[in-house]
PDB file of C-alpha atoms and ligand atoms in Angstrom:
ATOM      1  CA  UNK A   1     150.314 268.932 116.542  1.00 70.00           C
ATOM      2  CA  UNK A   2     148.179 266.811 119.254  1.00 75.00           C
ATOM      3  CA  UNK A   3     147.307 263.222 117.477  1.00 95.00           C
ATOM      4  CA  UNK A   4     143.668 262.550 117.622  1.00 98.00           C
ATOM      5  CA  UNK A   5     142.176 259.413 118.077  1.00 98.00           C
ATOM      6  CA  UNK A   6     138.991 257.470 117.241  1.00 98.00           C
ATOM      7  CA  UNK A   7     137.145 256.582 120.322  1.00 98.00           C
ATOM      8  CA  UNK A   8     133.568 255.340 119.952  1.00 96.00           C
ATOM      9  CA  UNK A   9     131.983 257.868 118.073  1.00 97.00           C
ATOM     10  CA  UNK A  10     134.493 260.439 119.254  1.00 97.00           C
ATOM     11  CA  UNK A  11     137.070 262.716 117.765  1.00 98.00           C
ATOM     12  CA  UNK A  12     139.991 263.333 121.138  1.00 98.00           C
ATOM     13  CA  UNK A  13     143.150 263.967 121.777  1.00 97.00           C
ATOM     14  CA  UNK A  14     145.141 260.415 122.262  1.00 95.00           C
ATOM     15  CA  UNK A  15     146.397 261.922 125.750  1.00 93.00           C
ATOM     16  CA  UNK A  16     142.446 262.219 126.881  1.00 94.00           C
ATOM     17  CA  UNK A  17     141.343 258.880 124.769  1.00 95.00           C
ATOM     18  CA  UNK A  18     140.983 255.830 126.608  1.00 93.00           C
ATOM     19  CA  UNK A  19     139.047 253.197 127.182  1.00 93.00           C
ATOM     20  CA  UNK A  20     137.177 251.417 129.996  1.00 96.00           C
ATOM     21  CA  UNK A  21     139.247 248.848 132.598  1.00 96.00           C
ATOM     22  CA  UNK A  22     136.490 246.135 131.523  1.00 97.00           C
ATOM     23  CA  UNK A  23     136.449 246.236 128.346  1.00 98.00           C
ATOM     24  CA  UNK A  24     137.161 242.872 127.221  1.00 98.00           C
ATOM     25  CA  UNK A  25     139.790 243.712 124.561  1.00 98.00           C
ATOM     26  CA  UNK A  26     141.935 245.315 127.722  1.00 97.00           C
ATOM     27  CA  UNK A  27     140.745 242.343 130.137  1.00 97.00           C
ATOM     28  CA  UNK A  28     140.865 238.858 127.509  1.00 98.00           C
ATOM     29  CA  UNK A  29     142.092 240.117 124.546  1.00 97.00           C
ATOM     30  CA  UNK A  30     138.764 239.534 123.115  1.00 98.00           C
ATOM     31  CA  UNK A  31     139.216 241.119 119.472  1.00 98.00           C
ATOM     32  CA  UNK A  32     140.635 242.161 116.587  1.00 98.00           C
ATOM     33  CA  UNK A  33     142.472 244.836 114.521  1.00 98.00           C
ATOM     34  CA  UNK A  34     143.556 246.097 111.359  1.00 98.00           C
ATOM     35  CA  UNK A  35     146.435 247.840 109.893  1.00 98.00           C
ATOM     36  CA  UNK A  36     145.972 249.690 107.171  1.00 98.00           C
ATOM     37  CA  UNK A  37     149.168 251.510 104.987  1.00 98.00           C
ATOM     38  CA  UNK A  38     147.762 255.199 103.352  1.00 98.00           C
ATOM     39  CA  UNK A  39     150.142 256.167 100.822  1.00 98.00           C
ATOM     40  CA  UNK A  40     149.366 260.376  99.451  1.00 98.00           C
ATOM     41  CA  UNK A  41     145.938 260.108 101.293  1.00 98.00           C
ATOM     42  CA  UNK A  42     145.167 256.330  99.820  1.00 97.00           C
ATOM     43  CA  UNK A  43     144.537 253.003 101.744  1.00 98.00           C
ATOM     44  CA  UNK A  44     146.374 250.890 100.046  1.00 98.00           C
ATOM     45  CA  UNK A  45     144.838 247.369  99.450  1.00 97.00           C
ATOM     46  CA  UNK A  46     141.629 248.809 101.487  1.00 97.00           C
ATOM     47  CA  UNK A  47     139.257 246.296  99.976  1.00 97.00           C
ATOM     48  CA  UNK A  48     141.706 243.518 101.397  1.00 98.00           C
ATOM     49  CA  UNK A  49     141.902 244.472 104.711  1.00 98.00           C
ATOM     50  CA  UNK A  50     137.770 245.742 105.089  1.00 98.00           C
ATOM     51  CA  UNK A  51     137.104 241.898 104.050  1.00 98.00           C
ATOM     52  CA  UNK A  52     140.188 240.122 106.628  1.00 98.00           C
ATOM     53  CA  UNK A  53     138.032 242.481 108.932  1.00 98.00           C
ATOM     54  CA  UNK A  54     134.932 241.454 108.231  1.00 98.00           C
ATOM     55  CA  UNK A  55     135.857 237.757 108.509  1.00 98.00           C
ATOM     56  CA  UNK A  56     137.738 238.433 111.854  1.00 98.00           C
ATOM     57  CA  UNK A  57     135.150 239.358 112.909  1.00 98.00           C
ATOM     58  CA  UNK A  58     132.492 237.169 112.697  1.00 98.00           C
ATOM     59  CA  UNK A  59     134.248 234.262 113.009  1.00 98.00           C
ATOM     60  CA  UNK A  60     134.345 235.826 117.116  1.00 98.00           C
ATOM     61  CA  UNK A  61     130.920 236.106 116.413  1.00 97.00           C
ATOM     62  CA  UNK A  62     131.170 240.507 117.049  1.00 97.00           C
ATOM     63  CA  UNK A  63     128.371 242.877 115.899  1.00 95.00           C
ATOM     64  CA  UNK A  64     129.631 245.407 113.036  1.00 96.00           C
ATOM     65  CA  UNK A  65     130.262 248.929 115.407  1.00 95.00           C
ATOM     66  CA  UNK A  66     129.521 250.588 111.347  1.00 96.00           C
ATOM     67  CA  UNK A  67     129.115 250.106 107.746  1.00 96.00           C
ATOM     68  CA  UNK A  68     132.093 249.778 105.751  1.00 97.00           C
ATOM     69  CA  UNK A  69     131.161 253.245 103.997  1.00 97.00           C
ATOM     70  CA  UNK A  70     130.409 255.123 107.389  1.00 98.00           C
ATOM     71  CA  UNK A  71     133.995 253.101 108.825  1.00 98.00           C
ATOM     72  CA  UNK A  72     136.188 254.345 105.279  1.00 98.00           C
ATOM     73  CA  UNK A  73     134.632 258.367 106.269  1.00 98.00           C
ATOM     74  CA  UNK A  74     135.787 258.022 109.844  1.00 98.00           C
ATOM     75  CA  UNK A  75     139.348 256.734 108.639  1.00 98.00           C
ATOM     76  CA  UNK A  76     139.352 259.356 106.162  1.00 98.00           C
ATOM     77  CA  UNK A  77     138.556 261.744 108.915  1.00 98.00           C
ATOM     78  CA  UNK A  78     140.745 261.000 111.411  1.00 98.00           C
ATOM     79  CA  UNK A  79     143.556 261.112 108.955  1.00 98.00           C
ATOM     80  CA  UNK A  80     142.276 264.995 108.160  1.00 98.00           C
ATOM     81  CA  UNK A  81     142.292 265.451 111.408  1.00 98.00           C
ATOM     82  CA  UNK A  82     146.089 264.160 112.051  1.00 98.00           C
ATOM     83  CA  UNK A  83     147.252 265.896 108.609  1.00 98.00           C
ATOM     84  CA  UNK A  84     148.833 262.222 107.629  1.00 98.00           C
ATOM     85  CA  UNK A  85     148.961 261.294 104.020  1.00 98.00           C
ATOM     86  CA  UNK A  86     150.954 258.798 103.925  1.00 98.00           C
ATOM     87  CA  UNK A  87     151.358 256.549 107.252  1.00 98.00           C
ATOM     88  CA  UNK A  88     149.725 253.689 109.608  1.00 98.00           C
ATOM     89  CA  UNK A  89     145.915 253.240 110.333  1.00 98.00           C
ATOM     90  CA  UNK A  90     145.492 250.917 113.266  1.00 98.00           C
ATOM     91  CA  UNK A  91     142.203 250.031 113.439  1.00 98.00           C
ATOM     92  CA  UNK A  92     140.512 247.693 116.634  1.00 98.00           C
ATOM     93  CA  UNK A  93     137.114 246.723 117.517  1.00 98.00           C
ATOM     94  CA  UNK A  94     136.645 244.291 120.475  1.00 98.00           C
ATOM     95  CA  UNK A  95     133.876 242.963 122.888  1.00 98.00           C
ATOM     96  CA  UNK A  96     133.450 246.019 124.792  1.00 98.00           C
ATOM     97  CA  UNK A  97     132.320 246.898 127.663  1.00 98.00           C
ATOM     98  CA  UNK A  98     130.959 243.791 130.657  1.00 98.00           C
ATOM     99  CA  UNK A  99     131.505 242.229 134.112  1.00 97.00           C
ATOM    100  CA  UNK A 100     134.805 240.280 133.363  1.00 97.00           C
ATOM    101  CA  UNK A 101     133.730 236.829 133.212  1.00 97.00           C
ATOM    102  CA  UNK A 102     135.076 234.709 129.860  1.00 98.00           C
ATOM    103  CA  UNK A 103     131.937 233.882 128.204  1.00 98.00           C
ATOM    104  CA  UNK A 104     130.384 235.965 125.886  1.00 98.00           C
ATOM    105  CA  UNK A 105     128.499 238.574 127.830  1.00 97.00           C
ATOM    106  CA  UNK A 106     124.647 238.532 127.478  1.00 96.00           C
ATOM    107  CA  UNK A 107     122.883 241.171 126.375  1.00 96.00           C
ATOM    108  CA  UNK A 108     126.128 241.821 124.240  1.00 96.00           C
ATOM    109  CA  UNK A 109     127.468 245.299 125.292  1.00 97.00           C
ATOM    110  CA  UNK A 110     128.033 247.413 122.050  1.00 96.00           C
ATOM    111  CA  UNK A 111     131.561 246.367 120.885  1.00 97.00           C
ATOM    112  CA  UNK A 112     133.791 249.734 121.438  1.00 98.00           C
ATOM    113  CA  UNK A 113     135.796 250.749 118.205  1.00 98.00           C
ATOM    114  CA  UNK A 114     139.289 252.965 118.672  1.00 98.00           C
ATOM    115  CA  UNK A 115     141.772 254.024 115.503  1.00 98.00           C
ATOM    116  CA  UNK A 116     144.681 255.680 115.508  1.00 98.00           C
ATOM    117  CA  UNK A 117     146.684 257.053 112.574  1.00 98.00           C
ATOM    118  CA  UNK A 118     150.651 258.205 112.836  1.00 97.00           C
ATOM    119  CA  UNK A 119     152.677 259.212 109.410  1.00 97.00           C
ATOM    120  CA  UNK A 120     155.102 256.359 108.583  1.00 97.00           C
ATOM    121  CA  UNK A 121     157.570 258.254 105.671  1.00 97.00           C
ATOM    122  CA  UNK A 122     157.400 256.772 102.150  1.00 97.00           C
ATOM    123  CA  UNK A 123     158.862 253.368 100.951  1.00 97.00           C
ATOM    124  CA  UNK A 124     162.260 254.068  99.855  1.00 96.00           C
ATOM    125  CA  UNK A 125     162.986 254.383  96.016  1.00 94.00           C
ATOM    126  CA  UNK A 126     165.986 252.038  96.473  1.00 90.00           C
ATOM    127  CA  UNK A 127     166.080 248.683  97.956  1.00 91.00           C
ATOM    128  CA  UNK A 128     169.522 248.473  98.793  1.00 90.00           C
ATOM    129  CA  UNK A 129     168.600 250.159 102.009  1.00 89.00           C
ATOM    130  CA  UNK A 130     165.629 248.529 102.596  1.00 94.00           C
ATOM    131  CA  UNK A 131     167.124 244.978 103.317  1.00 96.00           C
ATOM    132  CA  UNK A 132     166.601 243.797 107.311  1.00 98.00           C
ATOM    133  CA  UNK A 133     167.686 240.405 109.423  1.00 98.00           C
ATOM    134  CA  UNK A 134     165.646 238.043 110.611  1.00 98.00           C
ATOM    135  CA  UNK A 135     166.188 235.014 113.465  1.00 98.00           C
ATOM    136  CA  UNK A 136     163.987 232.654 113.358  1.00 98.00           C
ATOM    137  CA  UNK A 137     161.816 230.978 116.103  1.00 98.00           C
ATOM    138  CA  UNK A 138     159.094 227.607 117.454  1.00 98.00           C
ATOM    139  CA  UNK A 139     155.701 229.049 116.300  1.00 98.00           C
ATOM    140  CA  UNK A 140     153.850 229.072 119.748  1.00 98.00           C
ATOM    141  CA  UNK A 141     150.957 231.241 118.782  1.00 98.00           C
ATOM    142  CA  UNK A 142     147.619 229.374 118.875  1.00 98.00           C
ATOM    143  CA  UNK A 143     145.368 227.670 116.269  1.00 97.00           C
ATOM    144  CA  UNK A 144     143.685 230.057 114.776  1.00 98.00           C
ATOM    145  CA  UNK A 145     145.905 232.138 113.575  1.00 98.00           C
ATOM    146  CA  UNK A 146     143.884 233.571 110.693  1.00 98.00           C
ATOM    147  CA  UNK A 147     142.080 235.157 113.035  1.00 98.00           C
ATOM    148  CA  UNK A 148     143.825 238.901 113.179  1.00 98.00           C
ATOM    149  CA  UNK A 149     142.974 239.623 117.039  1.00 98.00           C
ATOM    150  CA  UNK A 150     144.722 241.497 119.503  1.00 98.00           C
ATOM    151  CA  UNK A 151     146.470 238.393 121.451  1.00 96.00           C
ATOM    152  CA  UNK A 152     149.876 239.042 120.271  1.00 98.00           C
ATOM    153  CA  UNK A 153     151.804 238.005 123.352  1.00 98.00           C
ATOM    154  CA  UNK A 154     153.951 235.077 121.337  1.00 98.00           C
ATOM    155  CA  UNK A 155     154.441 237.744 118.580  1.00 98.00           C
ATOM    156  CA  UNK A 156     155.510 240.338 120.904  1.00 98.00           C
ATOM    157  CA  UNK A 157     157.768 237.743 122.677  1.00 98.00           C
ATOM    158  CA  UNK A 158     159.629 236.872 119.578  1.00 98.00           C
ATOM    159  CA  UNK A 159     160.260 240.423 118.483  1.00 98.00           C
ATOM    160  CA  UNK A 160     161.860 241.261 121.793  1.00 98.00           C
ATOM    161  CA  UNK A 161     164.183 238.529 120.974  1.00 98.00           C
ATOM    162  CA  UNK A 162     164.873 239.452 117.310  1.00 98.00           C
ATOM    163  CA  UNK A 163     165.505 242.894 118.513  1.00 98.00           C
ATOM    164  CA  UNK A 164     167.892 241.387 121.889  1.00 98.00           C
ATOM    165  CA  UNK A 165     169.444 239.466 118.217  1.00 98.00           C
ATOM    166  CA  UNK A 166     169.716 242.460 116.382  1.00 98.00           C
ATOM    167  CA  UNK A 167     166.907 241.653 114.055  1.00 98.00           C
ATOM    168  CA  UNK A 168     163.667 243.134 112.349  1.00 98.00           C
ATOM    169  CA  UNK A 169     161.691 239.955 111.996  1.00 98.00           C
ATOM    170  CA  UNK A 170     161.369 236.532 113.555  1.00 98.00           C
ATOM    171  CA  UNK A 171     160.816 234.245 111.473  1.00 99.00           C
ATOM    172  CA  UNK A 172     158.368 231.303 113.126  1.00 98.00           C
ATOM    173  CA  UNK A 173     157.514 226.841 112.353  1.00 98.00           C
ATOM    174  CA  UNK A 174     156.081 224.437 113.171  1.00 98.00           C
ATOM    175  CA  UNK A 175     156.463 221.387 115.187  1.00 97.00           C
ATOM    176  CA  UNK A 176     158.010 219.500 112.070  1.00 98.00           C
ATOM    177  CA  UNK A 177     160.093 222.385 110.571  1.00 98.00           C
ATOM    178  CA  UNK A 178     157.980 224.199 108.566  1.00 98.00           C
ATOM    179  CA  UNK A 179     157.988 227.711 108.373  1.00 98.00           C
ATOM    180  CA  UNK A 180     154.666 229.063 108.782  1.00 98.00           C
ATOM    181  CA  UNK A 181     155.014 233.409 109.059  1.00 98.00           C
ATOM    182  CA  UNK A 182     156.881 235.973 110.263  1.00 98.00           C
ATOM    183  CA  UNK A 183     155.771 237.436 114.015  1.00 98.00           C
ATOM    184  CA  UNK A 184     154.349 240.029 111.761  1.00 98.00           C
ATOM    185  CA  UNK A 185     154.399 239.600 108.306  1.00 98.00           C
ATOM    186  CA  UNK A 186     154.245 236.239 106.465  1.00 98.00           C
ATOM    187  CA  UNK A 187     156.999 235.240 104.714  1.00 98.00           C
ATOM    188  CA  UNK A 188     158.864 234.097 100.748  1.00 98.00           C
ATOM    189  CA  UNK A 189     161.655 232.422  99.382  1.00 98.00           C
ATOM    190  CA  UNK A 190     163.322 231.625  96.544  1.00 98.00           C
ATOM    191  CA  UNK A 191     165.042 228.085  96.625  1.00 96.00           C
ATOM    192  CA  UNK A 192     167.908 226.800  95.179  1.00 92.00           C
ATOM    193  CA  UNK A 193     165.684 225.529  92.249  1.00 94.00           C
ATOM    194  CA  UNK A 194     164.683 229.294  91.829  1.00 96.00           C
ATOM    195  CA  UNK A 195     160.627 228.326  92.416  1.00 98.00           C
ATOM    196  CA  UNK A 196     159.354 231.468  94.688  1.00 98.00           C
ATOM    197  CA  UNK A 197     157.898 229.848  96.804  1.00 98.00           C
ATOM    198  CA  UNK A 198     155.232 230.905  99.681  1.00 98.00           C
ATOM    199  CA  UNK A 199     153.625 228.608 102.948  1.00 98.00           C
ATOM    200  CA  UNK A 200     150.016 227.903 101.405  1.00 98.00           C
ATOM    201  CA  UNK A 201     146.570 229.582 103.569  1.00 98.00           C
ATOM    202  CA  UNK A 202     145.717 227.960 106.754  1.00 98.00           C
ATOM    203  CA  UNK A 203     144.708 228.185 109.953  1.00 98.00           C
ATOM    204  CA  UNK A 204     148.238 228.974 111.425  1.00 98.00           C
ATOM    205  CA  UNK A 205     148.760 231.854 109.759  1.00 98.00           C
ATOM    206  CA  UNK A 206     147.437 235.613 108.738  1.00 98.00           C
ATOM    207  CA  UNK A 207     146.518 236.054 104.944  1.00 98.00           C
ATOM    208  CA  UNK A 208     148.699 238.668 104.899  1.00 98.00           C
ATOM    209  CA  UNK A 209     146.708 241.609 102.463  1.00 98.00           C
ATOM    210  CA  UNK A 210     149.953 242.551 100.484  1.00 98.00           C
ATOM    211  CA  UNK A 211     150.561 238.861  99.856  1.00 98.00           C
ATOM    212  CA  UNK A 212     147.744 238.510  98.172  1.00 98.00           C
ATOM    213  CA  UNK A 213     148.248 241.988  96.805  1.00 98.00           C
ATOM    214  CA  UNK A 214     151.216 241.027  95.168  1.00 98.00           C
ATOM    215  CA  UNK A 215     150.655 237.188  93.696  1.00 98.00           C
ATOM    216  CA  UNK A 216     149.171 239.323  91.417  1.00 97.00           C
ATOM    217  CA  UNK A 217     152.610 240.876  90.411  1.00 97.00           C
ATOM    218  CA  UNK A 218     153.823 237.473  90.354  1.00 98.00           C
ATOM    219  CA  UNK A 219     151.479 236.095  87.561  1.00 97.00           C
ATOM    220  CA  UNK A 220     152.009 239.587  86.121  1.00 95.00           C
ATOM    221  CA  UNK A 221     155.702 238.404  86.113  1.00 95.00           C
ATOM    222  CA  UNK A 222     155.595 235.174  85.069  1.00 95.00           C
ATOM    223  CA  UNK A 223     157.570 233.703  87.562  1.00 96.00           C
ATOM    224  CA  UNK A 224     158.116 230.517  88.624  1.00 97.00           C
ATOM    225  CA  UNK A 225     156.049 230.228  91.813  1.00 98.00           C
ATOM    226  CA  UNK A 226     154.571 227.684  93.703  1.00 98.00           C
ATOM    227  CA  UNK A 227     152.031 228.389  96.979  1.00 98.00           C
ATOM    228  CA  UNK A 228     153.467 225.920  99.266  1.00 97.00           C
ATOM    229  CA  UNK A 229     155.247 225.148 102.731  1.00 97.00           C
ATOM    230  CA  UNK A 230     158.744 225.798 102.843  1.00 98.00           C
ATOM    231  CA  UNK A 231     161.474 223.763 106.163  1.00 98.00           C
ATOM    232  CA  UNK A 232     163.429 225.372 107.955  1.00 98.00           C
ATOM    233  CA  UNK A 233     166.265 223.718 106.133  1.00 97.00           C
ATOM    234  CA  UNK A 234     164.819 225.652 102.743  1.00 98.00           C
ATOM    235  CA  UNK A 235     164.015 228.513 103.922  1.00 98.00           C
ATOM    236  CA  UNK A 236     167.977 228.538 105.816  1.00 98.00           C
ATOM    237  CA  UNK A 237     169.427 226.917 101.463  1.00 97.00           C
ATOM    238  CA  UNK A 238     167.284 229.862 100.235  1.00 98.00           C
ATOM    239  CA  UNK A 239     168.818 232.537  97.651  1.00 98.00           C
ATOM    240  CA  UNK A 240     166.490 234.951  99.278  1.00 98.00           C
ATOM    241  CA  UNK A 241     163.993 235.800 101.228  1.00 98.00           C
ATOM    242  CA  UNK A 242     161.555 238.583 101.918  1.00 98.00           C
ATOM    243  CA  UNK A 243     159.059 239.545 104.182  1.00 98.00           C
ATOM    244  CA  UNK A 244     155.445 240.862 103.285  1.00 98.00           C
ATOM    245  CA  UNK A 245     153.003 243.198 105.426  1.00 98.00           C
ATOM    246  CA  UNK A 246     152.021 246.552 105.258  1.00 98.00           C
ATOM    247  CA  UNK A 247     153.941 248.178 107.454  1.00 97.00           C
ATOM    248  CA  UNK A 248     157.428 246.657 105.980  1.00 97.00           C
ATOM    249  CA  UNK A 249     155.496 246.073 101.732  1.00 97.00           C
ATOM    250  CA  UNK A 250     158.169 243.486 100.376  1.00 98.00           C
ATOM    251  CA  UNK A 251     161.212 243.756 102.886  1.00 98.00           C
ATOM    252  CA  UNK A 252     164.186 241.288 101.599  1.00 98.00           C
ATOM    253  CA  UNK A 253     165.804 239.906 104.411  1.00 98.00           C
ATOM    254  CA  UNK A 254     169.511 239.974 104.395  1.00 98.00           C
ATOM    255  CA  UNK A 255     170.894 237.877 107.183  1.00 98.00           C
ATOM    256  CA  UNK A 256     169.396 234.974 109.122  1.00 98.00           C
ATOM    257  CA  UNK A 257     169.884 233.453 112.363  1.00 98.00           C
ATOM    258  CA  UNK A 258     173.160 236.120 111.655  1.00 98.00           C
ATOM    259  CA  UNK A 259     174.388 234.419 108.240  1.00 98.00           C
ATOM    260  CA  UNK A 260     173.787 236.423 104.647  1.00 98.00           C
ATOM    261  CA  UNK A 261     171.055 235.295 102.898  1.00 98.00           C
ATOM    262  CA  UNK A 262     172.363 234.113  99.685  1.00 96.00           C
ATOM    263  CA  UNK A 263     175.118 237.418  98.908  1.00 95.00           C
ATOM    264  CA  UNK A 264     174.321 239.319 101.843  1.00 96.00           C
ATOM    265  CA  UNK A 265     172.119 241.743  98.894  1.00 96.00           C
ATOM    266  CA  UNK A 266     168.656 242.263  98.517  1.00 97.00           C
ATOM    267  CA  UNK A 267     167.710 239.259  95.523  1.00 96.00           C
ATOM    268  CA  UNK A 268     166.432 239.831  91.933  1.00 96.00           C
ATOM    269  CA  UNK A 269     162.824 238.359  92.685  1.00 97.00           C
ATOM    270  CA  UNK A 270     162.366 240.897  95.903  1.00 97.00           C
ATOM    271  CA  UNK A 271     163.767 243.926  93.331  1.00 97.00           C
ATOM    272  CA  UNK A 272     161.281 242.797  90.401  1.00 97.00           C
ATOM    273  CA  UNK A 273     158.220 242.829  93.403  1.00 98.00           C
ATOM    274  CA  UNK A 274     159.118 245.627  95.151  1.00 97.00           C
ATOM    275  CA  UNK A 275     159.363 247.129  91.487  1.00 97.00           C
ATOM    276  CA  UNK A 276     155.456 246.845  91.098  1.00 97.00           C
ATOM    277  CA  UNK A 277     154.210 247.624  94.318  1.00 97.00           C
ATOM    278  CA  UNK A 278     155.969 250.927  93.861  1.00 97.00           C
ATOM    279  CA  UNK A 279     154.286 251.161  90.335  1.00 96.00           C
ATOM    280  CA  UNK A 280     150.958 250.281  92.032  1.00 95.00           C
ATOM    281  CA  UNK A 281     151.188 252.713  94.505  1.00 95.00           C
ATOM    282  CA  UNK A 282     151.766 255.217  92.202  1.00 93.00           C
ATOM    283  CA  UNK A 283     149.173 254.004  90.141  1.00 89.00           C
ATOM    284  CA  UNK A 284     146.331 254.331  92.072  1.00 76.00           C
TER     285      UNK A 284
HETATM  286  N1  LIG B 301     150.583 242.359 111.219  1.00 97.64           N
HETATM  287  N2  LIG B 301     150.891 237.974 109.150  1.00 97.64           N
HETATM  288  C1  LIG B 301     151.166 238.379 110.679  1.00 97.64           C
HETATM  289  C2  LIG B 301     151.176 237.172 111.510  1.00 97.64           C
HETATM  290  C3  LIG B 301     150.630 239.053 110.802  1.00 97.64           C
HETATM  291  O1  LIG B 301     150.646 240.237 112.013  1.00 97.64           O
HETATM  292  C4  LIG B 301     150.745 240.606 110.211  1.00 97.64           C
HETATM  293  C5  LIG B 301     150.757 242.368 109.332  1.00 97.64           C
HETATM  294  C6  LIG B 301     150.855 240.133 108.470  1.00 97.64           C
HETATM  295  C7  LIG B 301     150.570 240.369 106.313  1.00 97.64           C
HETATM  296  O2  LIG B 301     150.089 240.532 106.722  1.00 97.64           O
HETATM  297  P1  LIG B 301     150.318 242.419 106.068  1.00 97.64           P
HETATM  298  O3  LIG B 301     149.926 241.895 104.792  1.00 97.64           O
HETATM  299  O4  LIG B 301     147.345 242.275 104.953  1.00 97.64           O
HETATM  300  O5  LIG B 301     150.508 243.440 106.321  1.00 97.64           O
HETATM  301  C8  LIG B 301     151.137 238.527 107.691  1.00 97.64           C
HETATM  302  C9  LIG B 301     150.552 243.849 110.915  1.00 97.64           C
HETATM  303  C10 LIG B 301     150.837 245.163 109.916  1.00 97.64           C
HETATM  304  C11 LIG B 301     150.514 244.242 112.383  1.00 97.64           C
HETATM  305  O6  LIG B 301     150.564 243.689 113.138  1.00 97.64           O
HETATM  306  O7  LIG B 301     151.126 245.841 112.822  1.00 97.64           O
END
């Protein structure tokens, strides 16, 4: 079945879906995006994703192409046309088409809104098959990683380095040796002190929606938790490491820079949080 994309008000076969060569997203990476996980027809953590989209949009001064309710209709229509109930919905919004000049075009062009959908298998019932390897790398991104910008070259290079090393994710650390996040995920550890930690939000990390949702689960489980940064050494000495994102859900990191994390199997806290995550998916 042909895949269908949404391009500025039209539903088109992916092969015919195209944007103008002078689109500022293409020319400058002048745009933002969101990735939603859809589970059996429902968009997971959708309020969090829409709120982040809105914040990213305002931070780069883009006009809203349509209201949230209309956007929701488009997303569900695109899922219906692609016959995807469980999968990923990718949304991109750029400053639109204008003669190439760095500063914002005046008057502002119509922002370009494009969406695609692709199927993704349901999360596994068991965490044992879901663990992955990661490497560590210096964070070479810009100073506003809180904006979900389409400028992803450092993330792309980090993920390629991970792939070359036989790993899935690259966990990034800043110049002070403090972990920021993964190239496309939030990072959590359970330290030698048994405390669960993830970095507090600032301009150097993306406020993960899966992270935000999981904070509720952490509280409900009564886990010993601190929202604070941790060093590369703490990461290396952690009992458990896991990442979260709309695409990886809760994913244990069982090997780090070629060495096993803990006993090399998904940890207890990751397993409990994953069970909560699955329960939330199913409850709706
Ligand atoms: N990435 N940090 C970064 C840098 C990310 O790119 C992502 C998500 C996250 C986790 O955010 P969330 O839980 O809202 O998915 C954290 C998406 C999935 C991507 O770029 O494909």
